Every structure is written in structure tokens, then in C-alpha cells.
PDB file of C-alpha atoms in Angstrom:
ATOM      1  CA  MET A   1     130.734 -72.299 119.434  1.00  0.00           C
ATOM      2  CA  LYS A   2     131.451 -75.128 117.299  1.00  0.00           C
ATOM      3  CA  ILE A   3     134.506 -75.873 115.123  1.00  0.00           C
ATOM      4  CA  TYR A   4     133.406 -77.158 111.671  1.00  0.00           C
ATOM      5  CA  ASN A   5     136.537 -77.046 109.775  1.00  0.00           C
ATOM      6  CA  PHE A   6     139.984 -77.676 111.810  1.00  0.00           C
ATOM      7  CA  LYS A   7     142.165 -77.300 108.888  1.00  0.00           C
ATOM      8  CA  GLY A   8     140.465 -74.086 107.938  1.00  0.00           C
ATOM      9  CA  LEU A   9     140.799 -72.631 111.525  1.00  0.00           C
ATOM     10  CA  ALA A  10     144.486 -73.818 111.664  1.00  0.00           C
ATOM     11  CA  THR A  11     145.006 -71.868 108.396  1.00  0.00           C
ATOM     12  CA  GLY A  12     143.245 -68.800 109.555  1.00  0.00           C
ATOM     13  CA  LEU A  13     145.078 -68.615 112.869  1.00  0.00           C
ATOM     14  CA  GLY A  14     148.303 -69.087 110.963  1.00  0.00           C
ATOM     15  CA  LEU A  15     147.610 -66.248 108.955  1.00  0.00           C
ATOM     16  CA  ILE A  16     146.484 -64.079 112.186  1.00  0.00           C
ATOM     17  CA  ALA A  17     149.525 -65.057 113.879  1.00  0.00           C
ATOM     18  CA  MET A  18     151.696 -64.090 110.837  1.00  0.00           C
ATOM     19  CA  GLY A  19     149.992 -60.719 110.562  1.00  0.00           C
ATOM     20  CA  VAL A  20     150.813 -60.116 114.736  1.00  0.00           C
ATOM     21  CA  VAL A  21     154.317 -61.091 114.066  1.00  0.00           C
ATOM     22  CA  LEU A  22     154.618 -59.041 110.944  1.00  0.00           C
ATOM     23  CA  THR A  23     153.205 -56.096 113.061  1.00  0.00           C
ATOM     24  CA  VAL A  24     155.682 -56.616 116.078  1.00  0.00           C
ATOM     25  CA  LEU A  25     158.605 -56.639 113.725  1.00  0.00           C
ATOM     26  CA  ALA A  26     157.498 -53.541 111.985  1.00  0.00           C
ATOM     27  CA  VAL A  27     157.319 -51.733 115.493  1.00  0.00           C
ATOM     28  CA  ILE A  28     160.649 -53.417 116.780  1.00  0.00           C
ATOM     29  CA  LYS A  29     162.492 -53.125 113.585  1.00  0.00           C
ATOM     30  CA  PRO A  30     160.935 -50.453 111.527  1.00  0.00           C
ATOM     31  CA  GLN A  31     162.614 -50.325 108.092  1.00  0.00           C
ATOM     32  CA  PRO A  32     163.057 -46.838 106.442  1.00  0.00           C
ATOM     33  CA  GLY A  33     161.322 -45.769 103.221  1.00  0.00           C
ATOM     34  CA  ALA A  34     157.584 -45.246 101.922  1.00  0.00           C
ATOM     35  CA  ALA A  35     157.825 -48.477  99.883  1.00  0.00           C
ATOM     36  CA  ASN A  36     158.903 -50.694 103.021  1.00  0.00           C
ATOM     37  CA  LEU A  37     156.035 -48.970 105.163  1.00  0.00           C
ATOM     38  CA  ILE A  38     153.324 -49.761 102.234  1.00  0.00           C
ATOM     39  CA  GLN A  39     154.507 -53.235 101.882  1.00  0.00           C
ATOM     40  CA  ASN A  40     154.202 -53.841 105.642  1.00  0.00           C
ATOM     41  CA  ILE A  41     150.756 -52.333 105.635  1.00  0.00           C
ATOM     42  CA  VAL A  42     149.617 -54.486 102.712  1.00  0.00           C
ATOM     43  CA  LEU A  43     151.125 -57.762 103.954  1.00  0.00           C
ATOM     44  CA  ILE A  44     149.769 -57.161 107.622  1.00  0.00           C
ATOM     45  CA  GLY A  45     146.305 -56.023 106.346  1.00  0.00           C
ATOM     46  CA  LEU A  46     146.046 -59.356 104.156  1.00  0.00           C
ATOM     47  CA  SER A  47     147.421 -61.586 106.677  1.00  0.00           C
ATOM     48  CA  LEU A  48     144.673 -60.435 109.468  1.00  0.00           C
ATOM     49  CA  VAL A  49     141.773 -60.165 107.052  1.00  0.00           C
ATOM     50  CA  LEU A  50     142.321 -63.515 105.205  1.00  0.00           C
ATOM     51  CA  GLY A  51     143.036 -65.118 108.610  1.00  0.00           C
ATOM     52  CA  GLY A  52     139.838 -63.629 110.190  1.00  0.00           C
ATOM     53  CA  ALA A  53     137.762 -64.589 107.299  1.00  0.00           C
ATOM     54  CA  ALA A  54     139.198 -68.154 107.328  1.00  0.00           C
ATOM     55  CA  VAL A  55     138.454 -68.336 111.173  1.00  0.00           C
ATOM     56  CA  ALA A  56     135.146 -67.188 110.601  1.00  0.00           C
ATOM     57  CA  ARG A  57     134.230 -69.495 107.889  1.00  0.00           C
ATOM     58  CA  SER A  58     135.622 -72.597 110.125  1.00  0.00           C
ATOM     59  CA  LEU A  59     133.079 -71.658 112.688  1.00  0.00           C
ATOM     60  CA  SER A  60     130.082 -71.403 110.362  1.00  0.00           C
ATOM     61  CA  LYS A  61     128.198 -74.767 109.333  1.00  0.00           C
ATOM     62  CA  SER A  62     126.837 -73.280 106.201  1.00  0.00           C
ATOM     63  CA  ALA A  63     130.166 -71.752 105.064  1.00  0.00           C
ATOM     64  CA  THR A  64     132.071 -75.054 105.607  1.00  0.00           C
ATOM     65  CA  HIS A  65     129.365 -77.025 103.842  1.00  0.00           C
ATOM     66  CA  ASN A  66     129.332 -74.740 100.852  1.00  0.00           C
ATOM     67  CA  GLN A  67     133.371 -74.957 100.847  1.00  0.00           C
ATOM     68  CA  ARG A  68     133.346 -78.619 101.128  1.00  0.00           C
ATOM     69  CA  LEU A  69     130.754 -78.919  98.277  1.00  0.00           C
ATOM     70  CA  ALA A  70     133.151 -76.636  96.106  1.00  0.00           C
ATOM     71  CA  GLU A  71     136.184 -78.591  96.822  1.00  0.00           C
ATOM     72  CA  ARG A  72     134.158 -82.054  95.730  1.00  0.00           C
ATOM     73  CA  ASP A  73     133.153 -80.184  92.446  1.00  0.00           C
ATOM     74  CA  GLU A  74     134.408 -82.827  89.905  1.00  0.00           C
ATOM     75  CA  ARG A  75     135.712 -80.070  87.705  1.00  0.00           C
ATOM     76  CA  GLN A  76     137.541 -78.391  90.184  1.00  0.00           C
ATOM     77  CA  VAL A  77     138.901 -81.904  91.182  1.00  0.00           C
ATOM     78  CA  LEU A  78     140.083 -82.336  87.443  1.00  0.00           C
ATOM     79  CA  ILE A  79     141.665 -78.894  87.254  1.00  0.00           C
ATOM     80  CA  ARG A  80     143.545 -79.448  90.565  1.00  0.00           C
ATOM     81  CA  LEU A  81     144.882 -82.789  89.049  1.00  0.00           C
ATOM     82  CA  ARG A  82     145.751 -81.596  85.608  1.00  0.00           C
ATOM     83  CA  ALA A  83     147.379 -78.450  87.169  1.00  0.00           C
ATOM     84  CA  ASN A  84     149.546 -80.407  89.913  1.00  0.00           C
ATOM     85  CA  THR A  85     150.805 -82.681  87.092  1.00  0.00           C
ATOM     86  CA  LEU A  86     151.692 -79.883  84.821  1.00  0.00           C
ATOM     87  CA  THR A  87     153.531 -78.181  87.552  1.00  0.00           C
ATOM     88  CA  LEU A  88     155.540 -81.005  88.445  1.00  0.00           C
ATOM     89  CA  GLU A  89     156.440 -81.444  84.863  1.00  0.00           C
ATOM     90  CA  ILE A  90     157.401 -77.843  84.728  1.00  0.00           C
ATOM     91  CA  VAL A  91     159.435 -78.184  87.887  1.00  0.00           C
ATOM     92  CA  VAL A  92     161.078 -81.054  86.767  1.00  0.00           C
ATOM     93  CA  GLY A  93     162.024 -79.535  83.334  1.00  0.00           C
ATOM     94  CA  VAL A  94     163.290 -76.276  84.834  1.00  0.00           C
ATOM     95  CA  ALA A  95     165.449 -77.966  87.429  1.00  0.00           C
ATOM     96  CA  ALA A  96     167.009 -80.225  84.910  1.00  0.00           C
ATOM     97  CA  VAL A  97     167.622 -77.471  82.472  1.00  0.00           C
ATOM     98  CA  VAL A  98     169.068 -75.234  85.172  1.00  0.00           C
ATOM     99  CA  ALA A  99     171.519 -78.235  86.621  1.00  0.00           C
ATOM    100  CA  LEU A 100     172.624 -78.994  83.180  1.00  0.00           C
ATOM    101  CA  GLY A 101     173.467 -75.289  82.611  1.00  0.00           C
ATOM    102  CA  LEU A 102     175.250 -75.256  85.898  1.00  0.00           C
ATOM    103  CA  ALA A 103     177.141 -78.245  85.177  1.00  0.00           C
ATOM    104  CA  VAL A 104     178.075 -76.867  81.511  1.00  0.00           C
ATOM    105  CA  ILE A 105     179.171 -73.422  82.838  1.00  0.00           C
ATOM    106  CA  ASP A 106     180.782 -74.707  86.257  1.00  0.00           C
ATOM    107  CA  ARG A 107     179.356 -72.104  88.267  1.00  0.00           C
ATOM    108  CA  GLY A 108     178.235 -74.423  91.135  1.00  0.00           C
ATOM    109  CA  HIS A 109     178.378 -72.988  94.501  1.00  0.00           C
ATOM    110  CA  ASP A 110     181.454 -73.885  96.573  1.00  0.00           C
ATOM    111  CA  ASP A 111     179.215 -73.618  99.602  1.00  0.00           C
ATOM    112  CA  LEU A 112     177.271 -76.700  99.596  1.00  0.00           C
ATOM    113  CA  ILE A 113     174.550 -75.425 102.122  1.00  0.00           C
ATOM    114  CA  MET A 114     174.076 -72.230 100.256  1.00  0.00           C
ATOM    115  CA  GLY A 115     173.676 -74.061  97.234  1.00  0.00           C
ATOM    116  CA  ILE A 116     171.045 -76.281  98.457  1.00  0.00           C
ATOM    117  CA  ILE A 117     169.096 -73.516 100.123  1.00  0.00           C
ATOM    118  CA  THR A 118     169.435 -71.368  96.856  1.00  0.00           C
ATOM    119  CA  GLY A 119     168.257 -74.189  94.905  1.00  0.00           C
ATOM    120  CA  SER A 120     165.365 -75.285  97.081  1.00  0.00           C
ATOM    121  CA  LEU A 121     164.244 -71.502  97.175  1.00  0.00           C
ATOM    122  CA  LEU A 122     164.373 -71.456  93.297  1.00  0.00           C
ATOM    123  CA  THR A 123     162.594 -74.609  92.989  1.00  0.00           C
ATOM    124  CA  LEU A 124     159.724 -73.277  95.299  1.00  0.00           C
ATOM    125  CA  GLY A 125     159.455 -70.223  93.295  1.00  0.00           C
ATOM    126  CA  VAL A 126     159.225 -71.992  90.193  1.00  0.00           C
ATOM    127  CA  ALA A 127     156.812 -74.432  91.541  1.00  0.00           C
ATOM    128  CA  PHE A 128     154.436 -71.786  92.876  1.00  0.00           C
ATOM    129  CA  TRP A 129     154.515 -69.661  89.768  1.00  0.00           C
ATOM    130  CA  ALA A 130     154.086 -72.882  87.584  1.00  0.00           C
ATOM    131  CA  TRP A 131     150.995 -73.930  89.670  1.00  0.00           C
ATOM    132  CA  VAL A 132     149.354 -70.441  89.195  1.00  0.00           C
ATOM    133  CA  GLY A 133     149.875 -70.427  85.466  1.00  0.00           C
ATOM    134  CA  ALA A 134     148.701 -74.311  85.072  1.00  0.00           C
ATOM    135  CA  THR A 135     145.556 -73.723  87.325  1.00  0.00           C
ATOM    136  CA  ALA A 136     144.377 -70.513  85.335  1.00  0.00           C
ATOM    137  CA  HIS A 137     145.117 -72.509  82.155  1.00  0.00           C
ATOM    138  CA  PHE A 138     142.967 -75.457  82.920  1.00  0.00           C
ATOM    139  CA  ASN A 139     140.341 -73.053  84.508  1.00  0.00           C
ATOM    140  CA  ARG A 140     140.051 -71.556  81.107  1.00  0.00           C
ATOM    141  CA  LYS A 141     140.197 -74.781  79.231  1.00  0.00           C
ATOM    142  CA  PHE A 142     137.506 -76.529  81.070  1.00  0.00           C
TER     143      PHE A 142
ATOM    144  CA  MET B   1     131.309 -83.506  74.263  1.00  0.00           C
ATOM    145  CA  GLN B   2     128.295 -81.622  73.075  1.00  0.00           C
ATOM    146  CA  THR B   3     125.330 -82.082  75.306  1.00  0.00           C
ATOM    147  CA  ARG B   4     121.579 -80.933  75.386  1.00  0.00           C
ATOM    148  CA  VAL B   5     121.864 -79.510  78.940  1.00  0.00           C
ATOM    149  CA  LYS B   6     120.947 -76.096  78.041  1.00  0.00           C
ATOM    150  CA  GLU B   7     118.277 -77.004  76.033  1.00  0.00           C
ATOM    151  CA  PHE B   8     116.624 -79.038  78.648  1.00  0.00           C
ATOM    152  CA  ARG B   9     117.482 -76.517  81.415  1.00  0.00           C
ATOM    153  CA  LYS B  10     115.915 -73.593  79.526  1.00  0.00           C
ATOM    154  CA  ALA B  11     112.828 -75.976  78.846  1.00  0.00           C
ATOM    155  CA  ALA B  12     112.639 -76.506  82.726  1.00  0.00           C
ATOM    156  CA  GLY B  13     112.939 -72.811  83.535  1.00  0.00           C
ATOM    157  CA  LEU B  14     116.126 -73.124  85.658  1.00  0.00           C
ATOM    158  CA  THR B  15     118.730 -70.930  86.054  1.00  0.00           C
ATOM    159  CA  GLN B  16     122.432 -72.469  85.840  1.00  0.00           C
ATOM    160  CA  GLN B  17     122.683 -71.864  89.650  1.00  0.00           C
ATOM    161  CA  GLN B  18     119.456 -73.655  90.339  1.00  0.00           C
ATOM    162  CA  LEU B  19     120.592 -76.611  88.248  1.00  0.00           C
ATOM    163  CA  ALA B  20     124.105 -76.609  89.852  1.00  0.00           C
ATOM    164  CA  ASP B  21     122.464 -76.817  93.258  1.00  0.00           C
ATOM    165  CA  GLN B  22     120.392 -79.807  92.488  1.00  0.00           C
ATOM    166  CA  VAL B  23     123.116 -81.762  91.116  1.00  0.00           C
ATOM    167  CA  HIS B  24     125.687 -80.612  93.712  1.00  0.00           C
ATOM    168  CA  VAL B  25     128.306 -78.929  91.547  1.00  0.00           C
ATOM    169  CA  SER B  26     129.331 -75.488  91.002  1.00  0.00           C
ATOM    170  CA  ALA B  27     127.332 -73.083  88.391  1.00  0.00           C
ATOM    171  CA  ARG B  28     130.854 -72.858  86.710  1.00  0.00           C
ATOM    172  CA  THR B  29     130.588 -76.582  86.005  1.00  0.00           C
ATOM    173  CA  ILE B  30     127.310 -76.201  84.247  1.00  0.00           C
ATOM    174  CA  ILE B  31     128.433 -73.509  82.374  1.00  0.00           C
ATOM    175  CA  SER B  32     131.439 -75.672  81.246  1.00  0.00           C
ATOM    176  CA  ILE B  33     129.215 -78.369  80.263  1.00  0.00           C
ATOM    177  CA  GLU B  34     126.752 -76.386  78.281  1.00  0.00           C
ATOM    178  CA  LYS B  35     129.795 -74.836  76.325  1.00  0.00           C
ATOM    179  CA  ALA B  36     130.994 -78.386  75.711  1.00  0.00           C
ATOM    180  CA  GLN B  37     134.439 -77.526  77.344  1.00  0.00           C
ATOM    181  CA  TYR B  38     133.761 -80.096  79.869  1.00  0.00           C
ATOM    182  CA  SER B  39     132.333 -83.711  79.865  1.00  0.00           C
ATOM    183  CA  PRO B  40     130.149 -84.623  83.048  1.00  0.00           C
ATOM    184  CA  SER B  41     131.141 -87.866  84.952  1.00  0.00           C
ATOM    185  CA  LEU B  42     128.771 -90.873  84.605  1.00  0.00           C
ATOM    186  CA  MET B  43     127.120 -90.038  88.047  1.00  0.00           C
ATOM    187  CA  LEU B  44     126.707 -86.191  87.225  1.00  0.00           C
ATOM    188  CA  ALA B  45     125.281 -87.036  83.747  1.00  0.00           C
ATOM    189  CA  TYR B  46     122.615 -89.541  85.682  1.00  0.00           C
ATOM    190  CA  ARG B  47     121.809 -86.748  88.065  1.00  0.00           C
ATOM    191  CA  LEU B  48     121.288 -84.156  85.311  1.00  0.00           C
ATOM    192  CA  ALA B  49     119.129 -86.688  83.252  1.00  0.00           C
ATOM    193  CA  GLN B  50     117.040 -87.248  86.550  1.00  0.00           C
ATOM    194  CA  VAL B  51     116.365 -83.582  87.145  1.00  0.00           C
ATOM    195  CA  PHE B  52     115.095 -83.577  83.733  1.00  0.00           C
ATOM    196  CA  GLY B  53     113.189 -86.580  83.558  1.00  0.00           C
ATOM    197  CA  THR B  54     115.260 -87.934  80.727  1.00  0.00           C
ATOM    198  CA  ASP B  55     117.787 -90.656  80.112  1.00  0.00           C
ATOM    199  CA  VAL B  56     121.600 -90.243  79.895  1.00  0.00           C
ATOM    200  CA  GLU B  57     121.744 -91.095  76.266  1.00  0.00           C
ATOM    201  CA  THR B  58     119.500 -88.554  75.044  1.00  0.00           C
ATOM    202  CA  LEU B  59     120.809 -85.660  77.376  1.00  0.00           C
ATOM    203  CA  CYS B  60     124.389 -86.461  76.306  1.00  0.00           C
ATOM    204  CA  CYS B  61     123.655 -87.304  72.667  1.00  0.00           C
ATOM    205  CA  LEU B  62     125.669 -90.234  73.255  1.00  0.00           C
ATOM    206  CA  ALA B  63     125.192 -91.928  69.743  1.00  0.00           C
ATOM    207  CA  ALA B  64     126.092 -88.728  67.877  1.00  0.00           C
ATOM    208  CA  ASN B  65     129.165 -88.126  70.205  1.00  0.00           C
ATOM    209  CA  LYS B  66     130.247 -91.584  69.611  1.00  0.00           C
ATOM    210  CA  GLU B  67     130.083 -91.177  65.882  1.00  0.00           C
ATOM    211  CA  LEU B  68     132.278 -87.966  66.077  1.00  0.00           C
ATOM    212  CA  GLU B  69     134.551 -89.779  68.228  1.00  0.00           C
ATOM    213  CA  ASP B  70     134.926 -92.657  65.969  1.00  0.00           C
ATOM    214  CA  LYS B  71     135.799 -90.258  63.041  1.00  0.00           C
ATOM    215  CA  GLU B  72     138.570 -88.547  65.210  1.00  0.00           C
ATOM    216  CA  ILE B  73     139.977 -92.019  65.850  1.00  0.00           C
ATOM    217  CA  GLU B  74     139.949 -92.979  62.462  1.00  0.00           C
ATOM    218  CA  ASN B  75     141.739 -89.727  61.681  1.00  0.00           C
ATOM    219  CA  LEU B  76     144.693 -90.082  64.068  1.00  0.00           C
TER     220      LEU B  76
END
């Protein structure tokens, strides 16, 4: 068995590990409610399926070759570049507006650590959704 | 940029996927080129021209596209 894509294998194993951890947590510390149960089933299922698929692809020569060809596709490269740039612009803009707003309202956290954690999580969330939107936009445009 | 990729592809009896495989891009890229949503790089244009046995200037209608661009720039 030969590994053709180490990055894909690492991603797959990471997802499988996450699925296993979530399963163990769900068994050791079950959360009440049907909604939590459904959420756990979906998350665990997705982690294991996607992880398994990534591992299988990393061990397949043809799948790895096709994946690398797709990554090289010049239109995809352009979309990635434009989406990343637009995402950065959106995140910087939002961060600036939020920082200015907080300064004006003077509602900054007294606890610096909590403030940094909250700010980081907010920035990550904005960055993720900005990237999703930007990628979809440029996929349609090009 | 308008091209004659669709015209040449149909004349050659190729599907979009078959053409994409020959020039090492995705079928989605060929679709975008045919819809004039995406302009191929120089190398891709050259590969496409080679597949159809023509030259880049003819395939990509460079003279006509240059005139259009010149007019757009004048109107800026």
C-alpha cells in the first residue's frame, strides 16, 4: 500500500480522529435532547465518512492524480486567488468597523484575555463565511 | 474574451470533457471559455490551438478582441 498524497492522508486521519473523539465524548458525556443527539450523529457521521474518503483517495494513484490536476486548473487557481484577496478585504473591513464601533461605544472587555479570544473567534467566523461567499461569487463569475 | 473554441470543438466532434482532458484543465474551465466568462492563459490557448490544428490568433479572435478592448479603453 503506497501513500500518494500525504497531506490528504493527514487530513483524512485527522477527520477520523475527530469522529472518534466526538463518539467517545458522546458516550462519556451524553447531552440530553433529540437536537443534540441528531447534531452528534451528523457530525460524527460526516467526520468518519469524509475522513475515510480522504484516506482512500490518498492511497489511490489515479484519485491523487485527478485531484492534483484539478488543483492545477488555472481557472481554479484564479478563483482561489481572487476569493482569498476578497476574503482578506472583507475581514479587515469588518474588523476595522467593529474595533471603531467598540471604541466609540466604549464597551471593550475588561478582561483582556477574553477580549482577545472573543475577537479571534469572531474574526475566524467572519473569515470563513467571507471565504465561502467570495468563492461562490467568483465561481459564478468565471 | 470571445473565442471560437466552441465552433472548433464541435467541428472536431469533441465533448467539453474530452477537450478538457486533452489540454489538462477541467471541463468547467472549457465551459467558462466557451461562454466568454474566462480568458485562457497563453499556454492554454496554445494547447487548444494545437488540438484544433489552428493558431492562437484565429482561435481567440485576437484582432477582433483587441479592437473591442481598444474601444473600451477609449471610453474609460
